[in-house]
Amino acid sequence: MPRLTLLPQVAVDGAVLPGERPAALLAALAADLPAGCSTGRLVAELWPDGPPADPAKALQVVVSRVRARVGPNLITTTPTGYRLAVDPADVDASALLRHADEVGRATDPMAALAAAEAGLALWSNPGDPAGAGPLAALRAARRATVAALRRARALALSRLGRAAEALGPLEELAAGAAHDEELLVELLRSEARVRGPAAALARYEDYRRDLAEELGTDPGAALRAQHAALLAESAPARRRGILAEPNALLGRDGDVEAVLALLRTSRVVTVLGPGGLGKTRLAHAVAARAEQRSVQVVSLAGVRAGADVAAEVATAVRAGGPLAGAAPDAASAVAEALGSGPALLVLDNCEHVLDAAADLVHALVARTRDLRVLATSRAPLELSSESVHPLPQLDPAVTVALFTQRARAARPDVDLPAAEVEALCARLDGLPLAVELAAARVRALPVAEIHRRLDDRFALLRGTGRDRPARHRTLEAVVGWSWNLLDDEARAALRTLSALPGGFTGDTAAGLLGGDRIDLLEALVGQSLVRPPDAAGRYRMLETVREFCAARRAEAGEDALVTARILGWGRRLAESVHEAPFGADPRPARTVIRAEQENLLHVLRLAREHDDRAALAAVVAALGALWTVESGTQRLLAAGEETLPALSRYRPTDEAGRAALRQAVVQHLAVCLLLDPAAAVRPLAILRRLPAGSADTAIGALHEVLTELPDAPALGTLCRDRRPLVALVALGVAGYVREAQGDLATAYATAREMSARLPARMPWLHTFVHGRLAELCLQLERHGEALAELAATGEALAALGVEGDPMGVRLGVVVAQLGLGATGDAERALAAVGPPADTPDAVVFDLAARAELALAKGETDTGLAMWRRATEVLDVHTCAAWLLPYAWSLRATAVVAHLRHHRLDDVAETAGSLPGALDALLASGVPDPICGTLLLALGLVEVERGRPVRGVWLVAIAERFHYLREYQPTMSSAATRAVVTAAAGPAYAEAVAEYAGLDRDDLRAEARALAEAYRDLV
């Protein structure tokens, strides 16, 4: 405590000093500690109404009175008067200023908070501010310092994440500082954490509206950035892979809370314990209650090799989006897919791929800031960022409760003598799996008999495998007990069926085991080694049981035999369904492929490992069919790149093999031609050596047309072919060629001709053609037609049995309604759109549509913030090479959006990057509309910067390139013409006339010259 206090009360070393003039004397001297005060000044301060008869004597009396109270050393005499002989740190009024200075110098919020609270502690119970004189003046001066300290404390609390403590002080301060945006930023942040993002967004909107009405300005950059962050935070939560609880999770509440607490302080948490202890169920329970809005659970149970861990995780988190191809490694792709906000990744069953899982987790932690990882394993990951939670066994009371619950579920009328149940449960080591397996036996055995048999089985297994850890022996005893109750046929069935990581249907079991074996499946379900079939008729095994069976399979020397069976099953299944998704009745086949996707991916890995090219071609064809109809573009590209080397060496001798190979290659080639033509060379070579398929099928027609590329005359001939599907496909390809050349009118005409030739029942072709027409109508600003075509696309997708909105039909409806000016209809349509898929392309489309709706509603800041966010999601610096043109067109569109609202400064850097990009894009031969979009942005930038003549010439050539126009109102051609006509109408008319007579080659040459000149001038 300071020796001299003046703020709460006048005291020295805690002893109160009475009297008005002694207090005034000390306050006057404290106001100027180093020099002190002259006699004349002190007299004026102590006797403001007029000096006494003997001023010097009167002042000396006051000084003597103070010295008598506090000692002779506090006040010393100077040649001109008096001063305080005390360190400034020992005077609360001076110490308060020192703490305020420390706040100003603080480099982190923790230091600022400590200094602010130290200063505020000196202001407890401040003295009466009324009155006059040196003491009142000193206290009044320090009140301003205290106000600054209170502000600094509130800001520091918010920045440290102590939102609940910060919210009240921030609100109080903001009430008296209406335009303090630094304060408001932290108030929004803390309010979002305490009351939710909606409350903070409402406060921001009130401030923005008031600011616009009072001052005619917008909030500052920092506040707008916080607003954008709140919008992202308020986006729908994404939680994937979390399994609903099949029954109550007993005895684990404390463990769930402990793991959640560890996740708040540790980047990586590993739940440790033996198999069968309930680690997976605990992980799903934690995931369901996690604080993070983005949660992804990934099971590694189906991964057999460490090299496949990253790929498995990438597939689960949908890292196969547009950005993944540009990521330097799988870990980066996973990090990008998970996003930049707080997220929880749960990796279940890591012990069999421990090194690879640890490497992936280490890489993810290094590449992200807000990601938490929860792993389940039998051994720790051994990472410095890791905290472990050893999962204890169930205590006796919980074990009894669990056994009773599961026994009653298996047989409601079972007799459960308490003593016998307790005796049995005491032998189960508190392992939930052992408890459930034992409880299932009450269907046929009394509790006492289960206890007796269990004792025999433990005795049988306990003495073997001395090199096994004790926990493994215990689990093996539990599973082995049920295993030993099976006959040889049932054990052989389990050794085979356990090789399917995605479960199996009765038909699959029949295909692998031979014949209808429903009786065998019922026996396995009765032994709790196979779970009862779900609503889709699918059987699954506990992973522990699968591992046990895999070990028995290896002991029996059946690995090669079962692998051959699985490969044969996969090939037969794929060959039976791969063509149907493109035919007249696609739903049954698509349903089968989707249900078996996990198993088919496993077959795909086995086929690559064992060089089974027949199975490889068939499975790629089947999975590719699923991904084609569900817009899984990235997966199609990846699968083709991984399998083409083997498929190029495949020479099938039967028609089934040729059909599978033809389809696998056609699917990959079609995507390459659309997105990455440079990658089309190898699949085109493979396709050209294959005999043609039936021209009555979509794949056969595609084969015939694609092998003629790039022969334009041949393509034109095929457009007039008498075979309906060949002509239809040729028209589709020709339309893409015309669109790339900027001739959207002809592309639209060919699409209309395709529509007229559509067969009555071929849903995939209907989806493609109507989707293509909708796309072109949006580009041509024929928004009424676009709505009709989008409706037809939705009907075709329903006929395919596709769930969700993989083609963005619902968002397309939003864009079309905005093009019609029907903002209310667009808003209602958007309300029916679910959260986008976790891929950057889907996120970008969603953001762009929402941005345009916000702009149409007059919510300029919100809409433009979303446009900027879209360019960050599809970043030109990180996206795959084949996506680069689209990323640049997105940047150009964002610039145009800002120019419509005269907000060029917000995207000045982006605009400055466009000239160089345009030059490169023109040189690389990307589609004309993409180049046109960049030309348009550059032209409007010039108009905005007061160089209208140069600008309107750029706009005129952009129109000849037919710049992209799907996003409305930003890319409205009418709005563009209004701007350039008002800016330089005659020059614009001259430019339009000049460019009207140029062919495509001359236009591109002129555009390159303009781009080069623009870049030099800029």
PDB file of N, CA and C in Angstrom, residues 472-539:
ATOM      1  N   HIS A 472      -5.246 -57.593 -23.431  1.00  0.00           N
ATOM      2  CA  HIS A 472      -5.619 -58.320 -24.632  1.00  0.00           C
ATOM      3  C   HIS A 472      -6.113 -59.716 -24.271  1.00  0.00           C
ATOM      4  N   ARG A 473      -5.466 -60.330 -23.303  1.00  0.00           N
ATOM      5  CA  ARG A 473      -5.910 -61.662 -22.888  1.00  0.00           C
ATOM      6  C   ARG A 473      -7.319 -61.604 -22.326  1.00  0.00           C
ATOM      7  N   THR A 474      -7.625 -60.568 -21.564  1.00  0.00           N
ATOM      8  CA  THR A 474      -8.966 -60.446 -20.996  1.00  0.00           C
ATOM      9  C   THR A 474     -10.008 -60.272 -22.081  1.00  0.00           C
ATOM     10  N   LEU A 475      -9.765 -59.376 -23.034  1.00  0.00           N
ATOM     11  CA  LEU A 475     -10.713 -59.173 -24.112  1.00  0.00           C
ATOM     12  C   LEU A 475     -10.849 -60.423 -24.964  1.00  0.00           C
ATOM     13  N   GLU A 476      -9.754 -61.071 -25.252  1.00  0.00           N
ATOM     14  CA  GLU A 476      -9.798 -62.280 -26.068  1.00  0.00           C
ATOM     15  C   GLU A 476     -10.599 -63.368 -25.378  1.00  0.00           C
ATOM     16  N   ALA A 477     -10.527 -63.411 -24.035  1.00  0.00           N
ATOM     17  CA  ALA A 477     -11.309 -64.401 -23.302  1.00  0.00           C
ATOM     18  C   ALA A 477     -12.791 -64.149 -23.488  1.00  0.00           C
ATOM     19  N   VAL A 478     -13.198 -62.870 -23.442  1.00  0.00           N
ATOM     20  CA  VAL A 478     -14.616 -62.560 -23.589  1.00  0.00           C
ATOM     21  C   VAL A 478     -15.100 -62.935 -24.979  1.00  0.00           C
ATOM     22  N   VAL A 479     -14.390 -62.468 -26.018  1.00  0.00           N
ATOM     23  CA  VAL A 479     -14.816 -62.761 -27.377  1.00  0.00           C
ATOM     24  C   VAL A 479     -14.648 -64.248 -27.676  1.00  0.00           C
ATOM     25  N   GLY A 480     -13.534 -64.806 -27.194  1.00  0.00           N
ATOM     26  CA  GLY A 480     -13.289 -66.229 -27.434  1.00  0.00           C
ATOM     27  C   GLY A 480     -14.360 -67.130 -26.839  1.00  0.00           C
ATOM     28  N   TRP A 481     -14.943 -66.673 -25.731  1.00  0.00           N
ATOM     29  CA  TRP A 481     -16.022 -67.466 -25.133  1.00  0.00           C
ATOM     30  C   TRP A 481     -17.187 -67.618 -26.113  1.00  0.00           C
ATOM     31  N   SER A 482     -17.609 -66.501 -26.736  1.00  0.00           N
ATOM     32  CA  SER A 482     -18.680 -66.586 -27.724  1.00  0.00           C
ATOM     33  C   SER A 482     -18.216 -67.342 -28.972  1.00  0.00           C
ATOM     34  N   TRP A 483     -16.983 -67.141 -29.323  1.00  0.00           N
ATOM     35  CA  TRP A 483     -16.438 -67.834 -30.504  1.00  0.00           C
ATOM     36  C   TRP A 483     -16.500 -69.340 -30.310  1.00  0.00           C
ATOM     37  N   ASN A 484     -16.188 -69.804 -29.112  1.00  0.00           N
ATOM     38  CA  ASN A 484     -16.168 -71.236 -28.849  1.00  0.00           C
ATOM     39  C   ASN A 484     -17.546 -71.855 -28.764  1.00  0.00           C
ATOM     40  N   LEU A 485     -18.576 -71.021 -28.677  1.00  0.00           N
ATOM     41  CA  LEU A 485     -19.938 -71.548 -28.698  1.00  0.00           C
ATOM     42  C   LEU A 485     -20.429 -71.805 -30.121  1.00  0.00           C
ATOM     43  N   LEU A 486     -19.648 -71.382 -31.137  1.00  0.00           N
ATOM     44  CA  LEU A 486     -20.051 -71.536 -32.527  1.00  0.00           C
ATOM     45  C   LEU A 486     -19.537 -72.854 -33.094  1.00  0.00           C
ATOM     46  N   ASP A 487     -20.242 -73.332 -34.117  1.00  0.00           N
ATOM     47  CA  ASP A 487     -19.724 -74.498 -34.827  1.00  0.00           C
ATOM     48  C   ASP A 487     -18.732 -74.029 -35.892  1.00  0.00           C
ATOM     49  N   ASP A 488     -18.100 -74.981 -36.548  1.00  0.00           N
ATOM     50  CA  ASP A 488     -17.058 -74.643 -37.523  1.00  0.00           C
ATOM     51  C   ASP A 488     -17.600 -73.794 -38.673  1.00  0.00           C
ATOM     52  N   GLU A 489     -18.816 -74.076 -39.104  1.00  0.00           N
ATOM     53  CA  GLU A 489     -19.391 -73.331 -40.218  1.00  0.00           C
ATOM     54  C   GLU A 489     -19.588 -71.859 -39.831  1.00  0.00           C
ATOM     55  N   ALA A 490     -20.062 -71.615 -38.633  1.00  0.00           N
ATOM     56  CA  ALA A 490     -20.276 -70.240 -38.183  1.00  0.00           C
ATOM     57  C   ALA A 490     -18.952 -69.498 -38.040  1.00  0.00           C
ATOM     58  N   ARG A 491     -17.933 -70.200 -37.515  1.00  0.00           N
ATOM     59  CA  ARG A 491     -16.627 -69.549 -37.391  1.00  0.00           C
ATOM     60  C   ARG A 491     -16.051 -69.206 -38.757  1.00  0.00           C
ATOM     61  N   ALA A 492     -16.195 -70.100 -39.707  1.00  0.00           N
ATOM     62  CA  ALA A 492     -15.702 -69.833 -41.059  1.00  0.00           C
ATOM     63  C   ALA A 492     -16.442 -68.637 -41.669  1.00  0.00           C
ATOM     64  N   ALA A 493     -17.749 -68.561 -41.404  1.00  0.00           N
ATOM     65  CA  ALA A 493     -18.516 -67.425 -41.916  1.00  0.00           C
ATOM     66  C   ALA A 493     -18.009 -66.119 -41.318  1.00  0.00           C
ATOM     67  N   LEU A 494     -17.736 -66.112 -40.012  1.00  0.00           N
ATOM     68  CA  LEU A 494     -17.232 -64.893 -39.379  1.00  0.00           C
ATOM     69  C   LEU A 494     -15.856 -64.522 -39.914  1.00  0.00           C
ATOM     70  N   ARG A 495     -15.009 -65.482 -40.151  1.00  0.00           N
ATOM     71  CA  ARG A 495     -13.676 -65.182 -40.682  1.00  0.00           C
ATOM     72  C   ARG A 495     -13.779 -64.493 -42.048  1.00  0.00           C
ATOM     73  N   THR A 496     -14.816 -64.842 -42.831  1.00  0.00           N
ATOM     74  CA  THR A 496     -14.994 -64.223 -44.148  1.00  0.00           C
ATOM     75  C   THR A 496     -15.723 -62.889 -44.051  1.00  0.00           C
ATOM     76  N   LEU A 497     -16.867 -62.879 -43.354  1.00  0.00           N
ATOM     77  CA  LEU A 497     -17.684 -61.664 -43.302  1.00  0.00           C
ATOM     78  C   LEU A 497     -16.978 -60.518 -42.587  1.00  0.00           C
ATOM     79  N   SER A 498     -16.095 -60.839 -41.669  1.00  0.00           N
ATOM     80  CA  SER A 498     -15.399 -59.778 -40.938  1.00  0.00           C
ATOM     81  C   SER A 498     -14.421 -59.012 -41.824  1.00  0.00           C
ATOM     82  N   ALA A 499     -14.181 -59.482 -43.043  1.00  0.00           N
ATOM     83  CA  ALA A 499     -13.272 -58.792 -43.954  1.00  0.00           C
ATOM     84  C   ALA A 499     -13.943 -57.610 -44.642  1.00  0.00           C
ATOM     85  N   LEU A 500     -15.249 -57.399 -44.393  1.00  0.00           N
ATOM     86  CA  LEU A 500     -15.962 -56.273 -44.987  1.00  0.00           C
ATOM     87  C   LEU A 500     -16.107 -55.164 -43.949  1.00  0.00           C
ATOM     88  N   PRO A 501     -15.391 -54.055 -44.069  1.00  0.00           N
ATOM     89  CA  PRO A 501     -15.449 -53.005 -43.044  1.00  0.00           C
ATOM     90  C   PRO A 501     -16.778 -52.275 -42.999  1.00  0.00           C
ATOM     91  N   GLY A 502     -17.545 -52.317 -44.075  1.00  0.00           N
ATOM     92  CA  GLY A 502     -18.803 -51.582 -44.114  1.00  0.00           C
ATOM     93  C   GLY A 502     -20.018 -52.407 -43.809  1.00  0.00           C
ATOM     94  N   GLY A 503     -19.845 -53.569 -43.188  1.00  0.00           N
ATOM     95  CA  GLY A 503     -20.996 -54.424 -42.920  1.00  0.00           C
ATOM     96  C   GLY A 503     -21.446 -55.155 -44.170  1.00  0.00           C
ATOM     97  N   PHE A 504     -22.592 -55.820 -44.080  1.00  0.00           N
ATOM     98  CA  PHE A 504     -23.031 -56.632 -45.216  1.00  0.00           C
ATOM     99  C   PHE A 504     -24.531 -56.872 -45.127  1.00  0.00           C
ATOM    100  N   THR A 505     -25.130 -57.152 -46.262  1.00  0.00           N
ATOM    101  CA  THR A 505     -26.537 -57.526 -46.334  1.00  0.00           C
ATOM    102  C   THR A 505     -26.645 -59.040 -46.417  1.00  0.00           C
ATOM    103  N   GLY A 506     -27.869 -59.523 -46.355  1.00  0.00           N
ATOM    104  CA  GLY A 506     -28.070 -60.962 -46.528  1.00  0.00           C
ATOM    105  C   GLY A 506     -27.610 -61.436 -47.893  1.00  0.00           C
ATOM    106  N   ASP A 507     -27.826 -60.606 -48.928  1.00  0.00           N
ATOM    107  CA  ASP A 507     -27.388 -60.984 -50.271  1.00  0.00           C
ATOM    108  C   ASP A 507     -25.867 -61.052 -50.357  1.00  0.00           C
ATOM    109  N   THR A 508     -25.186 -60.093 -49.709  1.00  0.00           N
ATOM    110  CA  THR A 508     -23.728 -60.126 -49.715  1.00  0.00           C
ATOM    111  C   THR A 508     -23.222 -61.385 -49.021  1.00  0.00           C
ATOM    112  N   ALA A 509     -23.821 -61.699 -47.878  1.00  0.00           N
ATOM    113  CA  ALA A 509     -23.418 -62.909 -47.160  1.00  0.00           C
ATOM    114  C   ALA A 509     -23.640 -64.136 -48.026  1.00  0.00           C
ATOM    115  N   ALA A 510     -24.760 -64.161 -48.726  1.00  0.00           N
ATOM    116  CA  ALA A 510     -25.023 -65.309 -49.596  1.00  0.00           C
ATOM    117  C   ALA A 510     -23.980 -65.392 -50.697  1.00  0.00           C
ATOM    118  N   GLY A 511     -23.589 -64.232 -51.268  1.00  0.00           N
ATOM    119  CA  GLY A 511     -22.602 -64.236 -52.330  1.00  0.00           C
ATOM    120  C   GLY A 511     -21.237 -64.699 -51.858  1.00  0.00           C
ATOM    121  N   LEU A 512     -20.882 -64.374 -50.615  1.00  0.00           N
ATOM    122  CA  LEU A 512     -19.566 -64.765 -50.100  1.00  0.00           C
ATOM    123  C   LEU A 512     -19.554 -66.174 -49.527  1.00  0.00           C
ATOM    124  N   LEU A 513     -20.689 -66.591 -48.946  1.00  0.00           N
ATOM    125  CA  LEU A 513     -20.726 -67.873 -48.251  1.00  0.00           C
ATOM    126  C   LEU A 513     -21.368 -68.976 -49.087  1.00  0.00           C
ATOM    127  N   GLY A 514     -22.151 -68.587 -50.102  1.00  0.00           N
ATOM    128  CA  GLY A 514     -22.806 -69.578 -50.935  1.00  0.00           C
ATOM    129  C   GLY A 514     -24.186 -69.924 -50.414  1.00  0.00           C
ATOM    130  N   GLY A 515     -25.221 -69.508 -51.128  1.00  0.00           N
ATOM    131  CA  GLY A 515     -26.581 -69.866 -50.740  1.00  0.00           C
ATOM    132  C   GLY A 515     -27.176 -68.895 -49.730  1.00  0.00           C
ATOM    133  N   ASP A 516     -28.469 -69.025 -49.525  1.00  0.00           N
ATOM    134  CA  ASP A 516     -29.190 -68.190 -48.568  1.00  0.00           C
ATOM    135  C   ASP A 516     -28.890 -68.685 -47.162  1.00  0.00           C
ATOM    136  N   ARG A 517     -28.151 -67.916 -46.373  1.00  0.00           N
ATOM    137  CA  ARG A 517     -27.717 -68.349 -45.053  1.00  0.00           C
ATOM    138  C   ARG A 517     -28.355 -67.529 -43.944  1.00  0.00           C
ATOM    139  N   ILE A 518     -29.653 -67.258 -44.075  1.00  0.00           N
ATOM    140  CA  ILE A 518     -30.304 -66.461 -43.056  1.00  0.00           C
ATOM    141  C   ILE A 518     -30.259 -67.149 -41.703  1.00  0.00           C
ATOM    142  N   ASP A 519     -30.307 -68.506 -41.703  1.00  0.00           N
ATOM    143  CA  ASP A 519     -30.228 -69.221 -40.433  1.00  0.00           C
ATOM    144  C   ASP A 519     -28.874 -69.001 -39.754  1.00  0.00           C
ATOM    145  N   LEU A 520     -27.847 -68.968 -40.562  1.00  0.00           N
ATOM    146  CA  LEU A 520     -26.504 -68.748 -40.024  1.00  0.00           C
ATOM    147  C   LEU A 520     -26.377 -67.322 -39.476  1.00  0.00           C
ATOM    148  N   LEU A 521     -26.914 -66.361 -40.214  1.00  0.00           N
ATOM    149  CA  LEU A 521     -26.858 -64.983 -39.739  1.00  0.00           C
ATOM    150  C   LEU A 521     -27.631 -64.824 -38.434  1.00  0.00           C
ATOM    151  N   GLU A 522     -28.770 -65.481 -38.329  1.00  0.00           N
ATOM    152  CA  GLU A 522     -29.540 -65.402 -37.090  1.00  0.00           C
ATOM    153  C   GLU A 522     -28.751 -65.980 -35.923  1.00  0.00           C
ATOM    154  N   ALA A 523     -28.002 -67.043 -36.182  1.00  0.00           N
ATOM    155  CA  ALA A 523     -27.187 -67.626 -35.120  1.00  0.00           C
ATOM    156  C   ALA A 523     -26.087 -66.666 -34.688  1.00  0.00           C
ATOM    157  N   LEU A 524     -25.466 -66.000 -35.646  1.00  0.00           N
ATOM    158  CA  LEU A 524     -24.403 -65.051 -35.314  1.00  0.00           C
ATOM    159  C   LEU A 524     -24.953 -63.841 -34.562  1.00  0.00           C
ATOM    160  N   VAL A 525     -26.144 -63.373 -34.961  1.00  0.00           N
ATOM    161  CA  VAL A 525     -26.781 -62.274 -34.231  1.00  0.00           C
ATOM    162  C   VAL A 525     -27.122 -62.739 -32.824  1.00  0.00           C
ATOM    163  N   GLY A 526     -27.572 -63.954 -32.702  1.00  0.00           N
ATOM    164  CA  GLY A 526     -27.915 -64.479 -31.387  1.00  0.00           C
ATOM    165  C   GLY A 526     -26.726 -64.569 -30.461  1.00  0.00           C
ATOM    166  N   GLN A 527     -25.538 -64.711 -31.002  1.00  0.00           N
ATOM    167  CA  GLN A 527     -24.325 -64.763 -30.195  1.00  0.00           C
ATOM    168  C   GLN A 527     -23.736 -63.371 -29.946  1.00  0.00           C
ATOM    169  N   SER A 528     -24.434 -62.339 -30.400  1.00  0.00           N
ATOM    170  CA  SER A 528     -23.990 -60.939 -30.252  1.00  0.00           C
ATOM    171  C   SER A 528     -22.649 -60.677 -30.928  1.00  0.00           C
ATOM    172  N   LEU A 529     -22.296 -61.529 -31.865  1.00  0.00           N
ATOM    173  CA  LEU A 529     -21.079 -61.298 -32.632  1.00  0.00           C
ATOM    174  C   LEU A 529     -21.371 -60.494 -33.894  1.00  0.00           C
ATOM    175  N   VAL A 530     -22.626 -60.486 -34.288  1.00  0.00           N
ATOM    176  CA  VAL A 530     -23.085 -59.651 -35.394  1.00  0.00           C
ATOM    177  C   VAL A 530     -24.295 -58.876 -34.893  1.00  0.00           C
ATOM    178  N   ARG A 531     -24.326 -57.595 -35.180  1.00  0.00           N
ATOM    179  CA  ARG A 531     -25.454 -56.780 -34.749  1.00  0.00           C
ATOM    180  C   ARG A 531     -26.674 -57.080 -35.604  1.00  0.00           C
ATOM    181  N   PRO A 532     -27.852 -56.976 -35.039  1.00  0.00           N
ATOM    182  CA  PRO A 532     -29.080 -57.210 -35.825  1.00  0.00           C
ATOM    183  C   PRO A 532     -29.139 -56.258 -37.016  1.00  0.00           C
ATOM    184  N   PRO A 533     -29.834 -56.654 -38.080  1.00  0.00           N
ATOM    185  CA  PRO A 533     -29.884 -55.793 -39.264  1.00  0.00           C
ATOM    186  C   PRO A 533     -30.598 -54.479 -38.960  1.00  0.00           C
ATOM    187  N   ASP A 534     -30.103 -53.386 -39.586  1.00  0.00           N
ATOM    188  CA  ASP A 534     -30.747 -52.093 -39.410  1.00  0.00           C
ATOM    189  C   ASP A 534     -31.936 -51.979 -40.353  1.00  0.00           C
ATOM    190  N   ALA A 535     -32.509 -50.785 -40.453  1.00  0.00           N
ATOM    191  CA  ALA A 535     -33.706 -50.604 -41.270  1.00  0.00           C
ATOM    192  C   ALA A 535     -33.458 -50.944 -42.735  1.00  0.00           C
ATOM    193  N   ALA A 536     -32.206 -50.836 -43.176  1.00  0.00           N
ATOM    194  CA  ALA A 536     -31.861 -51.156 -44.562  1.00  0.00           C
ATOM    195  C   ALA A 536     -31.467 -52.620 -44.739  1.00  0.00           C
ATOM    196  N   GLY A 537     -31.584 -53.419 -43.663  1.00  0.00           N
ATOM    197  CA  GLY A 537     -31.235 -54.833 -43.745  1.00  0.00           C
ATOM    198  C   GLY A 537     -29.743 -55.099 -43.714  1.00  0.00           C
ATOM    199  N   ARG A 538     -28.989 -54.198 -43.099  1.00  0.00           N
ATOM    200  CA  ARG A 538     -27.535 -54.311 -43.088  1.00  0.00           C
ATOM    201  C   ARG A 538     -27.051 -54.806 -41.738  1.00  0.00           C
ATOM    202  N   TYR A 539     -26.213 -55.836 -41.769  1.00  0.00           N
ATOM    203  CA  TYR A 539     -25.604 -56.393 -40.565  1.00  0.00           C
ATOM    204  C   TYR A 539     -24.226 -55.768 -40.357  1.00  0.00           C
TER     205      TYR A 539
END
